[in-house]
Each structure stands twice: as structure tokens, then as C-alpha cells.
JSON list of N, CA and C in Angstrom, two decimals:
[
{"chain": "A", "resi": 22, "resn": "UNK", "atom": "N", "xyz": [-108.41, -43.80, 108.50]},
{"chain": "A", "resi": 22, "resn": "UNK", "atom": "CA", "xyz": [-107.77, -44.75, 109.38]},
{"chain": "A", "resi": 22, "resn": "UNK", "atom": "C", "xyz": [-106.63, -44.13, 110.20]},
{"chain": "A", "resi": 23, "resn": "UNK", "atom": "N", "xyz": [-106.49, -42.84, 110.07]},
{"chain": "A", "resi": 23, "resn": "UNK", "atom": "CA", "xyz": [-105.40, -42.14, 110.77]},
{"chain": "A", "resi": 23, "resn": "UNK", "atom": "C", "xyz": [-105.52, -42.23, 112.29]},
{"chain": "A", "resi": 24, "resn": "UNK", "atom": "N", "xyz": [-106.74, -42.22, 112.82]},
{"chain": "A", "resi": 24, "resn": "UNK", "atom": "CA", "xyz": [-106.89, -42.29, 114.28]},
{"chain": "A", "resi": 24, "resn": "UNK", "atom": "C", "xyz": [-106.26, -43.56, 114.84]},
{"chain": "A", "resi": 25, "resn": "UNK", "atom": "N", "xyz": [-106.42, -44.69, 114.17]},
{"chain": "A", "resi": 25, "resn": "UNK", "atom": "CA", "xyz": [-105.82, -45.93, 114.61]},
{"chain": "A", "resi": 25, "resn": "UNK", "atom": "C", "xyz": [-104.31, -45.88, 114.54]},
{"chain": "A", "resi": 26, "resn": "UNK", "atom": "N", "xyz": [-103.77, -45.27, 113.48]},
{"chain": "A", "resi": 26, "resn": "UNK", "atom": "CA", "xyz": [-102.32, -45.14, 113.37]},
{"chain": "A", "resi": 26, "resn": "UNK", "atom": "C", "xyz": [-101.76, -44.25, 114.47]},
{"chain": "A", "resi": 27, "resn": "UNK", "atom": "N", "xyz": [-102.46, -43.18, 114.77]},
{"chain": "A", "resi": 27, "resn": "UNK", "atom": "CA", "xyz": [-102.03, -42.28, 115.83]},
{"chain": "A", "resi": 27, "resn": "UNK", "atom": "C", "xyz": [-102.05, -43.01, 117.18]},
{"chain": "A", "resi": 28, "resn": "UNK", "atom": "N", "xyz": [-103.09, -43.81, 117.44]},
{"chain": "A", "resi": 28, "resn": "UNK", "atom": "CA", "xyz": [-103.14, -44.57, 118.70]},
{"chain": "A", "resi": 28, "resn": "UNK", "atom": "C", "xyz": [-101.93, -45.50, 118.82]},
{"chain": "A", "resi": 29, "resn": "UNK", "atom": "N", "xyz": [-101.60, -46.17, 117.74]},
{"chain": "A", "resi": 29, "resn": "UNK", "atom": "CA", "xyz": [-100.43, -47.07, 117.76]},
{"chain": "A", "resi": 29, "resn": "UNK", "atom": "C", "xyz": [-99.16, -46.30, 118.05]},
{"chain": "A", "resi": 30, "resn": "UNK", "atom": "N", "xyz": [-99.00, -45.17, 117.41]},
{"chain": "A", "resi": 30, "resn": "UNK", "atom": "CA", "xyz": [-97.80, -44.37, 117.61]},
{"chain": "A", "resi": 30, "resn": "UNK", "atom": "C", "xyz": [-97.73, -43.85, 119.05]},
{"chain": "A", "resi": 31, "resn": "UNK", "atom": "N", "xyz": [-98.85, -43.41, 119.58]},
{"chain": "A", "resi": 31, "resn": "UNK", "atom": "CA", "xyz": [-98.87, -42.92, 120.97]},
{"chain": "A", "resi": 31, "resn": "UNK", "atom": "C", "xyz": [-98.50, -44.01, 121.96]},
{"chain": "A", "resi": 32, "resn": "UNK", "atom": "N", "xyz": [-98.93, -45.24, 121.68]},
{"chain": "A", "resi": 32, "resn": "UNK", "atom": "CA", "xyz": [-98.53, -46.36, 122.55]},
{"chain": "A", "resi": 32, "resn": "UNK", "atom": "C", "xyz": [-97.02, -46.52, 122.52]},
{"chain": "A", "resi": 33, "resn": "UNK", "atom": "N", "xyz": [-96.42, -46.40, 121.35]},
{"chain": "A", "resi": 33, "resn": "UNK", "atom": "CA", "xyz": [-94.97, -46.48, 121.24]},
{"chain": "A", "resi": 33, "resn": "UNK", "atom": "C", "xyz": [-94.28, -45.34, 121.96]},
{"chain": "A", "resi": 34, "resn": "UNK", "atom": "N", "xyz": [-94.84, -44.14, 121.85]},
{"chain": "A", "resi": 34, "resn": "UNK", "atom": "CA", "xyz": [-94.25, -42.98, 122.53]},
{"chain": "A", "resi": 34, "resn": "UNK", "atom": "C", "xyz": [-94.30, -43.12, 124.04]},
{"chain": "A", "resi": 35, "resn": "UNK", "atom": "N", "xyz": [-95.27, -43.85, 124.56]},
{"chain": "A", "resi": 35, "resn": "UNK", "atom": "CA", "xyz": [-95.36, -44.06, 126.00]},
{"chain": "A", "resi": 35, "resn": "UNK", "atom": "C", "xyz": [-94.12, -44.77, 126.52]},
{"chain": "A", "resi": 36, "resn": "UNK", "atom": "N", "xyz": [-93.53, -45.63, 125.71]},
{"chain": "A", "resi": 36, "resn": "UNK", "atom": "CA", "xyz": [-92.33, -46.35, 126.11]},
{"chain": "A", "resi": 36, "resn": "UNK", "atom": "C", "xyz": [-91.04, -45.67, 125.70]},
{"chain": "A", "resi": 37, "resn": "UNK", "atom": "N", "xyz": [-91.11, -44.77, 124.71]},
{"chain": "A", "resi": 37, "resn": "UNK", "atom": "CA", "xyz": [-89.93, -44.07, 124.22]},
{"chain": "A", "resi": 37, "resn": "UNK", "atom": "C", "xyz": [-90.38, -42.72, 123.68]},
{"chain": "A", "resi": 38, "resn": "UNK", "atom": "N", "xyz": [-90.21, -41.67, 124.46]},
{"chain": "A", "resi": 38, "resn": "UNK", "atom": "CA", "xyz": [-90.71, -40.34, 124.11]},
{"chain": "A", "resi": 38, "resn": "UNK", "atom": "C", "xyz": [-90.05, -39.77, 122.86]},
{"chain": "A", "resi": 39, "resn": "UNK", "atom": "N", "xyz": [-88.93, -40.34, 122.44]},
{"chain": "A", "resi": 39, "resn": "UNK", "atom": "CA", "xyz": [-88.23, -39.85, 121.25]},
{"chain": "A", "resi": 39, "resn": "UNK", "atom": "C", "xyz": [-88.47, -40.74, 120.03]},
{"chain": "A", "resi": 40, "resn": "UNK", "atom": "N", "xyz": [-89.36, -41.69, 120.16]},
{"chain": "A", "resi": 40, "resn": "UNK", "atom": "CA", "xyz": [-89.62, -42.64, 119.07]},
{"chain": "A", "resi": 40, "resn": "UNK", "atom": "C", "xyz": [-90.07, -41.91, 117.81]},
{"chain": "A", "resi": 41, "resn": "UNK", "atom": "N", "xyz": [-89.47, -42.25, 116.72]},
{"chain": "A", "resi": 41, "resn": "UNK", "atom": "CA", "xyz": [-89.83, -41.65, 115.44]},
{"chain": "A", "resi": 41, "resn": "UNK", "atom": "C", "xyz": [-89.20, -42.44, 114.32]},
{"chain": "A", "resi": 42, "resn": "UNK", "atom": "N", "xyz": [-89.53, -42.09, 113.13]},
{"chain": "A", "resi": 42, "resn": "UNK", "atom": "CA", "xyz": [-88.96, -42.74, 111.96]},
{"chain": "A", "resi": 42, "resn": "UNK", "atom": "C", "xyz": [-90.01, -42.98, 110.91]},
{"chain": "A", "resi": 43, "resn": "UNK", "atom": "N", "xyz": [-89.66, -43.80, 109.96]},
{"chain": "A", "resi": 43, "resn": "UNK", "atom": "CA", "xyz": [-90.57, -44.10, 108.87]},
{"chain": "A", "resi": 43, "resn": "UNK", "atom": "C", "xyz": [-91.10, -45.52, 109.02]},
{"chain": "A", "resi": 44, "resn": "UNK", "atom": "N", "xyz": [-92.37, -45.68, 108.70]},
{"chain": "A", "resi": 44, "resn": "UNK", "atom": "CA", "xyz": [-92.98, -47.00, 108.71]},
{"chain": "A", "resi": 44, "resn": "UNK", "atom": "C", "xyz": [-93.48, -47.29, 107.30]},
{"chain": "A", "resi": 45, "resn": "UNK", "atom": "N", "xyz": [-93.02, -48.39, 106.74]},
{"chain": "A", "resi": 45, "resn": "UNK", "atom": "CA", "xyz": [-93.45, -48.81, 105.41]},
{"chain": "A", "resi": 45, "resn": "UNK", "atom": "C", "xyz": [-94.62, -49.76, 105.56]},
{"chain": "A", "resi": 46, "resn": "UNK", "atom": "N", "xyz": [-95.73, -49.42, 104.94]},
{"chain": "A", "resi": 46, "resn": "UNK", "atom": "CA", "xyz": [-96.90, -50.28, 104.98]},
{"chain": "A", "resi": 46, "resn": "UNK", "atom": "C", "xyz": [-97.19, -50.76, 103.57]},
{"chain": "A", "resi": 47, "resn": "UNK", "atom": "N", "xyz": [-97.61, -52.00, 103.48]},
{"chain": "A", "resi": 47, "resn": "UNK", "atom": "CA", "xyz": [-97.95, -52.59, 102.18]},
{"chain": "A", "resi": 47, "resn": "UNK", "atom": "C", "xyz": [-99.15, -53.50, 102.39]},
{"chain": "A", "resi": 48, "resn": "UNK", "atom": "N", "xyz": [-99.99, -53.58, 101.37]},
{"chain": "A", "resi": 48, "resn": "UNK", "atom": "CA", "xyz": [-101.18, -54.43, 101.45]},
{"chain": "A", "resi": 48, "resn": "UNK", "atom": "C", "xyz": [-101.77, -54.61, 100.06]},
{"chain": "A", "resi": 49, "resn": "UNK", "atom": "N", "xyz": [-102.61, -55.61, 99.96]},
{"chain": "A", "resi": 49, "resn": "UNK", "atom": "CA", "xyz": [-103.37, -55.85, 98.73]},
{"chain": "A", "resi": 49, "resn": "UNK", "atom": "C", "xyz": [-104.84, -55.72, 99.06]},
{"chain": "A", "resi": 50, "resn": "UNK", "atom": "N", "xyz": [-105.55, -54.90, 98.27]},
{"chain": "A", "resi": 50, "resn": "UNK", "atom": "CA", "xyz": [-107.00, -54.80, 98.40]},
{"chain": "A", "resi": 50, "resn": "UNK", "atom": "C", "xyz": [-107.59, -55.94, 97.57]},
{"chain": "A", "resi": 51, "resn": "UNK", "atom": "N", "xyz": [-108.43, -56.76, 98.22]},
{"chain": "A", "resi": 51, "resn": "UNK", "atom": "CA", "xyz": [-108.99, -57.94, 97.56]},
{"chain": "A", "resi": 51, "resn": "UNK", "atom": "C", "xyz": [-110.24, -57.58, 96.75]},
{"chain": "A", "resi": 52, "resn": "UNK", "atom": "N", "xyz": [-110.78, -58.58, 96.11]},
{"chain": "A", "resi": 52, "resn": "UNK", "atom": "CA", "xyz": [-112.00, -58.43, 95.32]},
{"chain": "A", "resi": 52, "resn": "UNK", "atom": "C", "xyz": [-113.22, -58.14, 96.19]},
{"chain": "A", "resi": 53, "resn": "UNK", "atom": "N", "xyz": [-113.05, -58.20, 97.50]},
{"chain": "A", "resi": 53, "resn": "UNK", "atom": "CA", "xyz": [-114.13, -57.89, 98.45]},
{"chain": "A", "resi": 53, "resn": "UNK", "atom": "C", "xyz": [-113.90, -56.56, 99.17]},
{"chain": "A", "resi": 54, "resn": "UNK", "atom": "N", "xyz": [-112.78, -55.91, 98.89]},
{"chain": "A", "resi": 54, "resn": "UNK", "atom": "CA", "xyz": [-112.47, -54.64, 99.54]},
{"chain": "A", "resi": 54, "resn": "UNK", "atom": "C", "xyz": [-111.73, -54.79, 100.85]},
{"chain": "A", "resi": 55, "resn": "UNK", "atom": "N", "xyz": [-111.45, -56.03, 101.26]},
{"chain": "A", "resi": 55, "resn": "UNK", "atom": "CA", "xyz": [-110.67, -56.28, 102.46]},
{"chain": "A", "resi": 55, "resn": "UNK", "atom": "C", "xyz": [-109.19, -56.31, 102.10]},
{"chain": "A", "resi": 56, "resn": "UNK", "atom": "N", "xyz": [-108.34, -56.36, 103.13]},
{"chain": "A", "resi": 56, "resn": "UNK", "atom": "CA", "xyz": [-106.90, -56.37, 102.88]},
{"chain": "A", "resi": 56, "resn": "UNK", "atom": "C", "xyz": [-106.30, -57.73, 103.16]},
{"chain": "A", "resi": 57, "resn": "UNK", "atom": "N", "xyz": [-105.28, -58.05, 102.39]},
{"chain": "A", "resi": 57, "resn": "UNK", "atom": "CA", "xyz": [-104.46, -59.24, 102.64]},
{"chain": "A", "resi": 57, "resn": "UNK", "atom": "C", "xyz": [-103.02, -58.85, 102.34]},
{"chain": "A", "resi": 58, "resn": "UNK", "atom": "N", "xyz": [-102.09, -59.76, 102.60]},
{"chain": "A", "resi": 58, "resn": "UNK", "atom": "CA", "xyz": [-100.65, -59.49, 102.41]},
{"chain": "A", "resi": 58, "resn": "UNK", "atom": "C", "xyz": [-100.24, -58.21, 103.14]},
{"chain": "A", "resi": 59, "resn": "UNK", "atom": "N", "xyz": [-100.71, -58.07, 104.37]},
{"chain": "A", "resi": 59, "resn": "UNK", "atom": "CA", "xyz": [-100.48, -56.87, 105.18]},
{"chain": "A", "resi": 59, "resn": "UNK", "atom": "C", "xyz": [-99.08, -56.90, 105.78]},
{"chain": "A", "resi": 60, "resn": "UNK", "atom": "N", "xyz": [-98.40, -55.76, 105.69]},
{"chain": "A", "resi": 60, "resn": "UNK", "atom": "CA", "xyz": [-97.13, -55.63, 106.41]},
{"chain": "A", "resi": 60, "resn": "UNK", "atom": "C", "xyz": [-96.94, -54.18, 106.84]},
{"chain": "A", "resi": 61, "resn": "UNK", "atom": "N", "xyz": [-96.30, -54.00, 107.97]},
{"chain": "A", "resi": 61, "resn": "UNK", "atom": "CA", "xyz": [-95.94, -52.68, 108.50]},
{"chain": "A", "resi": 61, "resn": "UNK", "atom": "C", "xyz": [-94.60, -52.86, 109.19]},
{"chain": "A", "resi": 62, "resn": "UNK", "atom": "N", "xyz": [-93.60, -52.09, 108.74]},
{"chain": "A", "resi": 62, "resn": "UNK", "atom": "CA", "xyz": [-92.25, -52.26, 109.29]},
{"chain": "A", "resi": 62, "resn": "UNK", "atom": "C", "xyz": [-91.51, -50.93, 109.31]},
{"chain": "A", "resi": 63, "resn": "UNK", "atom": "N", "xyz": [-90.76, -50.72, 110.39]},
{"chain": "A", "resi": 63, "resn": "UNK", "atom": "CA", "xyz": [-89.84, -49.61, 110.37]},
{"chain": "A", "resi": 63, "resn": "UNK", "atom": "C", "xyz": [-89.68, -48.80, 111.63]},
{"chain": "A", "resi": 64, "resn": "UNK", "atom": "N", "xyz": [-90.68, -48.69, 112.50]},
{"chain": "A", "resi": 64, "resn": "UNK", "atom": "CA", "xyz": [-90.55, -47.81, 113.65]},
{"chain": "A", "resi": 64, "resn": "UNK", "atom": "C", "xyz": [-90.08, -48.59, 114.87]},
{"chain": "A", "resi": 65, "resn": "UNK", "atom": "N", "xyz": [-90.88, -49.53, 115.31]},
{"chain": "A", "resi": 65, "resn": "UNK", "atom": "CA", "xyz": [-90.52, -50.42, 116.42]},
{"chain": "A", "resi": 65, "resn": "UNK", "atom": "C", "xyz": [-91.40, -51.65, 116.28]},
{"chain": "A", "resi": 66, "resn": "UNK", "atom": "N", "xyz": [-90.99, -52.73, 116.89]},
{"chain": "A", "resi": 66, "resn": "UNK", "atom": "CA", "xyz": [-91.79, -53.97, 116.79]},
{"chain": "A", "resi": 66, "resn": "UNK", "atom": "C", "xyz": [-93.20, -53.74, 117.33]},
{"chain": "A", "resi": 67, "resn": "UNK", "atom": "N", "xyz": [-93.33, -52.99, 118.43]},
{"chain": "A", "resi": 67, "resn": "UNK", "atom": "CA", "xyz": [-94.64, -52.74, 119.04]},
{"chain": "A", "resi": 67, "resn": "UNK", "atom": "C", "xyz": [-95.53, -51.90, 118.11]},
{"chain": "A", "resi": 68, "resn": "UNK", "atom": "N", "xyz": [-95.00, -50.80, 117.60]},
{"chain": "A", "resi": 68, "resn": "UNK", "atom": "CA", "xyz": [-95.79, -49.93, 116.72]},
{"chain": "A", "resi": 68, "resn": "UNK", "atom": "C", "xyz": [-96.11, -50.65, 115.42]},
{"chain": "A", "resi": 69, "resn": "UNK", "atom": "N", "xyz": [-95.13, -51.33, 114.85]},
{"chain": "A", "resi": 69, "resn": "UNK", "atom": "CA", "xyz": [-95.35, -52.06, 113.60]},
{"chain": "A", "resi": 69, "resn": "UNK", "atom": "C", "xyz": [-96.46, -53.09, 113.75]},
{"chain": "A", "resi": 70, "resn": "UNK", "atom": "N", "xyz": [-96.44, -53.86, 114.83]},
{"chain": "A", "resi": 70, "resn": "UNK", "atom": "CA", "xyz": [-97.46, -54.88, 115.05]},
{"chain": "A", "resi": 70, "resn": "UNK", "atom": "C", "xyz": [-98.83, -54.24, 115.26]},
{"chain": "A", "resi": 71, "resn": "UNK", "atom": "N", "xyz": [-98.88, -53.15, 115.99]},
{"chain": "A", "resi": 71, "resn": "UNK", "atom": "CA", "xyz": [-100.14, -52.46, 116.23]},
{"chain": "A", "resi": 71, "resn": "UNK", "atom": "C", "xyz": [-100.72, -51.94, 114.91]},
{"chain": "A", "resi": 72, "resn": "UNK", "atom": "N", "xyz": [-99.90, -51.32, 114.09]},
{"chain": "A", "resi": 72, "resn": "UNK", "atom": "CA", "xyz": [-100.37, -50.79, 112.80]},
{"chain": "A", "resi": 72, "resn": "UNK", "atom": "C", "xyz": [-100.86, -51.94, 111.92]},
{"chain": "A", "resi": 73, "resn": "UNK", "atom": "N", "xyz": [-100.11, -53.04, 111.85]},
{"chain": "A", "resi": 73, "resn": "UNK", "atom": "CA", "xyz": [-100.55, -54.18, 111.04]},
{"chain": "A", "resi": 73, "resn": "UNK", "atom": "C", "xyz": [-101.89, -54.70, 111.54]},
{"chain": "A", "resi": 74, "resn": "UNK", "atom": "N", "xyz": [-102.08, -54.72, 112.86]},
{"chain": "A", "resi": 74, "resn": "UNK", "atom": "CA", "xyz": [-103.36, -55.15, 113.42]},
{"chain": "A", "resi": 74, "resn": "UNK", "atom": "C", "xyz": [-104.49, -54.21, 113.03]},
{"chain": "A", "resi": 75, "resn": "UNK", "atom": "N", "xyz": [-104.22, -52.92, 113.04]},
{"chain": "A", "resi": 75, "resn": "UNK", "atom": "CA", "xyz": [-105.22, -51.94, 112.62]},
{"chain": "A", "resi": 75, "resn": "UNK", "atom": "C", "xyz": [-105.59, -52.15, 111.15]},
{"chain": "A", "resi": 76, "resn": "UNK", "atom": "N", "xyz": [-104.60, -52.42, 110.33]},
{"chain": "A", "resi": 76, "resn": "UNK", "atom": "CA", "xyz": [-104.83, -52.58, 108.90]},
{"chain": "A", "resi": 76, "resn": "UNK", "atom": "C", "xyz": [-105.78, -53.74, 108.60]},
{"chain": "A", "resi": 77, "resn": "UNK", "atom": "N", "xyz": [-105.80, -54.72, 109.47]},
{"chain": "A", "resi": 77, "resn": "UNK", "atom": "CA", "xyz": [-106.68, -55.87, 109.26]},
{"chain": "A", "resi": 77, "resn": "UNK", "atom": "C", "xyz": [-108.15, -55.49, 109.22]},
{"chain": "A", "resi": 78, "resn": "UNK", "atom": "N", "xyz": [-108.51, -54.35, 109.79]},
{"chain": "A", "resi": 78, "resn": "UNK", "atom": "CA", "xyz": [-109.90, -53.91, 109.79]},
{"chain": "A", "resi": 78, "resn": "UNK", "atom": "C", "xyz": [-110.22, -52.87, 108.73]},
{"chain": "A", "resi": 79, "resn": "UNK", "atom": "N", "xyz": [-109.22, -52.46, 107.97]},
{"chain": "A", "resi": 79, "resn": "UNK", "atom": "CA", "xyz": [-109.46, -51.45, 106.94]},
{"chain": "A", "resi": 79, "resn": "UNK", "atom": "C", "xyz": [-110.28, -52.04, 105.79]},
{"chain": "A", "resi": 80, "resn": "UNK", "atom": "N", "xyz": [-111.10, -51.20, 105.18]},
{"chain": "A", "resi": 80, "resn": "UNK", "atom": "CA", "xyz": [-111.90, -51.59, 104.02]},
{"chain": "A", "resi": 80, "resn": "UNK", "atom": "C", "xyz": [-111.78, -50.50, 102.95]},
{"chain": "A", "resi": 81, "resn": "UNK", "atom": "N", "xyz": [-111.72, -50.94, 101.71]},
{"chain": "A", "resi": 81, "resn": "UNK", "atom": "CA", "xyz": [-111.60, -50.04, 100.57]},
{"chain": "A", "resi": 81, "resn": "UNK", "atom": "C", "xyz": [-112.60, -50.42, 99.49]},
{"chain": "A", "resi": 82, "resn": "UNK", "atom": "N", "xyz": [-112.87, -49.49, 98.58]},
{"chain": "A", "resi": 82, "resn": "UNK", "atom": "CA", "xyz": [-113.72, -49.86, 97.44]},
{"chain": "A", "resi": 82, "resn": "UNK", "atom": "C", "xyz": [-113.09, -51.01, 96.67]},
{"chain": "A", "resi": 83, "resn": "UNK", "atom": "N", "xyz": [-113.91, -51.87, 96.12]},
{"chain": "A", "resi": 83, "resn": "UNK", "atom": "CA", "xyz": [-113.41, -53.02, 95.36]},
{"chain": "A", "resi": 83, "resn": "UNK", "atom": "C", "xyz": [-112.70, -52.53, 94.10]},
{"chain": "A", "resi": 84, "resn": "UNK", "atom": "N", "xyz": [-111.44, -52.96, 93.92]},
{"chain": "A", "resi": 84, "resn": "UNK", "atom": "CA", "xyz": [-110.74, -52.60, 92.68]},
{"chain": "A", "resi": 84, "resn": "UNK", "atom": "C", "xyz": [-111.41, -53.28, 91.48]},
{"chain": "A", "resi": 85, "resn": "UNK", "atom": "N", "xyz": [-111.36, -52.63, 90.35]},
{"chain": "A", "resi": 85, "resn": "UNK", "atom": "CA", "xyz": [-111.95, -53.18, 89.12]},
{"chain": "A", "resi": 85, "resn": "UNK", "atom": "C", "xyz": [-110.90, -53.23, 88.02]},
{"chain": "A", "resi": 86, "resn": "UNK", "atom": "N", "xyz": [-111.00, -54.25, 87.18]},
{"chain": "A", "resi": 86, "resn": "UNK", "atom": "CA", "xyz": [-110.12, -54.34, 86.03]},
{"chain": "A", "resi": 86, "resn": "UNK", "atom": "C", "xyz": [-110.69, -53.49, 84.89]},
{"chain": "A", "resi": 87, "resn": "UNK", "atom": "N", "xyz": [-110.07, -53.55, 83.71]},
{"chain": "A", "resi": 87, "resn": "UNK", "atom": "CA", "xyz": [-110.49, -52.73, 82.58]},
{"chain": "A", "resi": 87, "resn": "UNK", "atom": "C", "xyz": [-111.92, -53.04, 82.13]},
{"chain": "A", "resi": 88, "resn": "UNK", "atom": "N", "xyz": [-112.37, -54.27, 82.38]},
{"chain": "A", "resi": 88, "resn": "UNK", "atom": "CA", "xyz": [-113.72, -54.66, 82.00]},
{"chain": "A", "resi": 88, "resn": "UNK", "atom": "C", "xyz": [-114.75, -54.35, 83.09]},
{"chain": "A", "resi": 89, "resn": "UNK", "atom": "N", "xyz": [-114.28, -53.82, 84.22]},
{"chain": "A", "resi": 89, "resn": "UNK", "atom": "CA", "xyz": [-115.19, -53.50, 85.33]},
{"chain": "A", "resi": 89, "resn": "UNK", "atom": "C", "xyz": [-115.42, -54.65, 86.28]},
{"chain": "A", "resi": 90, "resn": "UNK", "atom": "N", "xyz": [-114.71, -55.75, 86.08]},
{"chain": "A", "resi": 90, "resn": "UNK", "atom": "CA", "xyz": [-114.85, -56.91, 86.96]},
{"chain": "A", "resi": 90, "resn": "UNK", "atom": "C", "xyz": [-114.01, -56.71, 88.22]},
{"chain": "A", "resi": 91, "resn": "UNK", "atom": "N", "xyz": [-114.46, -57.27, 89.37]},
{"chain": "A", "resi": 91, "resn": "UNK", "atom": "CA", "xyz": [-113.66, -57.17, 90.60]},
{"chain": "A", "resi": 91, "resn": "UNK", "atom": "C", "xyz": [-112.25, -57.72, 90.39]},
{"chain": "A", "resi": 92, "resn": "UNK", "atom": "N", "xyz": [-111.29, -57.07, 90.98]},
{"chain": "A", "resi": 92, "resn": "UNK", "atom": "CA", "xyz": [-109.89, -57.45, 90.83]},
{"chain": "A", "resi": 92, "resn": "UNK", "atom": "C", "xyz": [-109.19, -57.22, 92.16]},
{"chain": "A", "resi": 93, "resn": "UNK", "atom": "N", "xyz": [-107.88, -57.38, 92.20]},
{"chain": "A", "resi": 93, "resn": "UNK", "atom": "CA", "xyz": [-107.08, -57.05, 93.38]},
{"chain": "A", "resi": 93, "resn": "UNK", "atom": "C", "xyz": [-106.09, -55.96, 92.99]},
{"chain": "A", "resi": 94, "resn": "UNK", "atom": "N", "xyz": [-105.64, -55.21, 93.99]},
{"chain": "A", "resi": 94, "resn": "UNK", "atom": "CA", "xyz": [-104.68, -54.14, 93.73]},
{"chain": "A", "resi": 94, "resn": "UNK", "atom": "C", "xyz": [-103.73, -54.03, 94.91]},
{"chain": "A", "resi": 95, "resn": "UNK", "atom": "N", "xyz": [-102.44, -54.01, 94.63]},
{"chain": "A", "resi": 95, "resn": "UNK", "atom": "CA", "xyz": [-101.43, -53.91, 95.67]},
{"chain": "A", "resi": 95, "resn": "UNK", "atom": "C", "xyz": [-101.01, -52.46, 95.88]},
{"chain": "A", "resi": 96, "resn": "UNK", "atom": "N", "xyz": [-100.74, -52.10, 97.13]},
{"chain": "A", "resi": 96, "resn": "UNK", "atom": "CA", "xyz": [-100.32, -50.75, 97.47]},
{"chain": "A", "resi": 96, "resn": "UNK", "atom": "C", "xyz": [-99.14, -50.83, 98.44]},
{"chain": "A", "resi": 97, "resn": "UNK", "atom": "N", "xyz": [-98.25, -49.85, 98.35]},
{"chain": "A", "resi": 97, "resn": "UNK", "atom": "CA", "xyz": [-97.14, -49.72, 99.29]},
{"chain": "A", "resi": 97, "resn": "UNK", "atom": "C", "xyz": [-96.90, -48.24, 99.49]},
{"chain": "A", "resi": 98, "resn": "UNK", "atom": "N", "xyz": [-96.72, -47.83, 100.74]},
{"chain": "A", "resi": 98, "resn": "UNK", "atom": "CA", "xyz": [-96.42, -46.44, 101.03]},
{"chain": "A", "resi": 98, "resn": "UNK", "atom": "C", "xyz": [-95.59, -46.35, 102.30]},
{"chain": "A", "resi": 99, "resn": "UNK", "atom": "N", "xyz": [-94.97, -45.20, 102.48]},
{"chain": "A", "resi": 99, "resn": "UNK", "atom": "CA", "xyz": [-94.12, -44.95, 103.64]},
{"chain": "A", "resi": 99, "resn": "UNK", "atom": "C", "xyz": [-94.68, -43.74, 104.37]},
{"chain": "A", "resi": 100, "resn": "UNK", "atom": "N", "xyz": [-94.86, -43.88, 105.67]},
{"chain": "A", "resi": 100, "resn": "UNK", "atom": "CA", "xyz": [-95.35, -42.80, 106.52]},
{"chain": "A", "resi": 100, "resn": "UNK", "atom": "C", "xyz": [-94.23, -42.38, 107.48]},
{"chain": "A", "resi": 101, "resn": "UNK", "atom": "N", "xyz": [-94.07, -41.09, 107.65]},
{"chain": "A", "resi": 101, "resn": "UNK", "atom": "CA", "xyz": [-93.07, -40.57, 108.61]},
{"chain": "A", "resi": 101, "resn": "UNK", "atom": "C", "xyz": [-93.77, -40.27, 109.92]},
{"chain": "A", "resi": 102, "resn": "UNK", "atom": "N", "xyz": [-93.24, -40.81, 111.01]},
{"chain": "A", "resi": 102, "resn": "UNK", "atom": "CA", "xyz": [-93.77, -40.59, 112.35]},
{"chain": "A", "resi": 102, "resn": "UNK", "atom": "C", "xyz": [-92.72, -39.86, 113.17]},
{"chain": "A", "resi": 103, "resn": "UNK", "atom": "N", "xyz": [-93.14, -38.79, 113.83]},
{"chain": "A", "resi": 103, "resn": "UNK", "atom": "CA", "xyz": [-92.21, -38.05, 114.67]},
{"chain": "A", "resi": 103, "resn": "UNK", "atom": "C", "xyz": [-92.94, -37.44, 115.86]},
{"chain": "A", "resi": 104, "resn": "UNK", "atom": "N", "xyz": [-92.28, -37.36, 117.00]},
{"chain": "A", "resi": 104, "resn": "UNK", "atom": "CA", "xyz": [-92.91, -36.75, 118.16]},
{"chain": "A", "resi": 104, "resn": "UNK", "atom": "C", "xyz": [-93.18, -35.27, 117.91]},
{"chain": "A", "resi": 105, "resn": "UNK", "atom": "N", "xyz": [-94.27, -34.78, 118.44]},
{"chain": "A", "resi": 105, "resn": "UNK", "atom": "CA", "xyz": [-94.58, -33.34, 118.24]},
{"chain": "A", "resi": 105, "resn": "UNK", "atom": "C", "xyz": [-94.16, -32.51, 119.41]}
]
């Protein structure tokens, strides 16, 4: 999904060539492998909204509980964005 994140960041750079910083993303992978509880915050309102929109199309393997039944799993991570 990096290509989508890069596109969002490049859109932000078009308006501010020095744009950079950290973006915190969080989401829950559902029992269907789709995402819910999506958030992206930290760089700029434009980049954050674009990244959150991209995340809506992400798909992951279905999380499983100890018995192998479909479950949900929450994730949070921070990405550093900087002009090259």
C-alpha cells in the first residue's frame, strides 16, 4: 500500500515543498479482512485525509483467535515522511 501513501505525500508536497513529519495511523482489521476505526493524523489535514481514504481500500488476511475462528485485530503505527 506504499504507492498510495506516496501519492498522498506528493500531493501535500505540491503545496508545501518542505512538508514532513510523522503520521500516526491506526485501524482495526475486521473478521472479513477489511478495515474499520481508521485514523491518520500528524502531517497535514490534506495528507492525513488522503491517507485515511487510501486505508479504506486496504485488505488484510482475516485475523484468527486461538481456536482459529475469525476475529478482529487493532493496529497502530507511526510513519515518518520527509522530502527527499
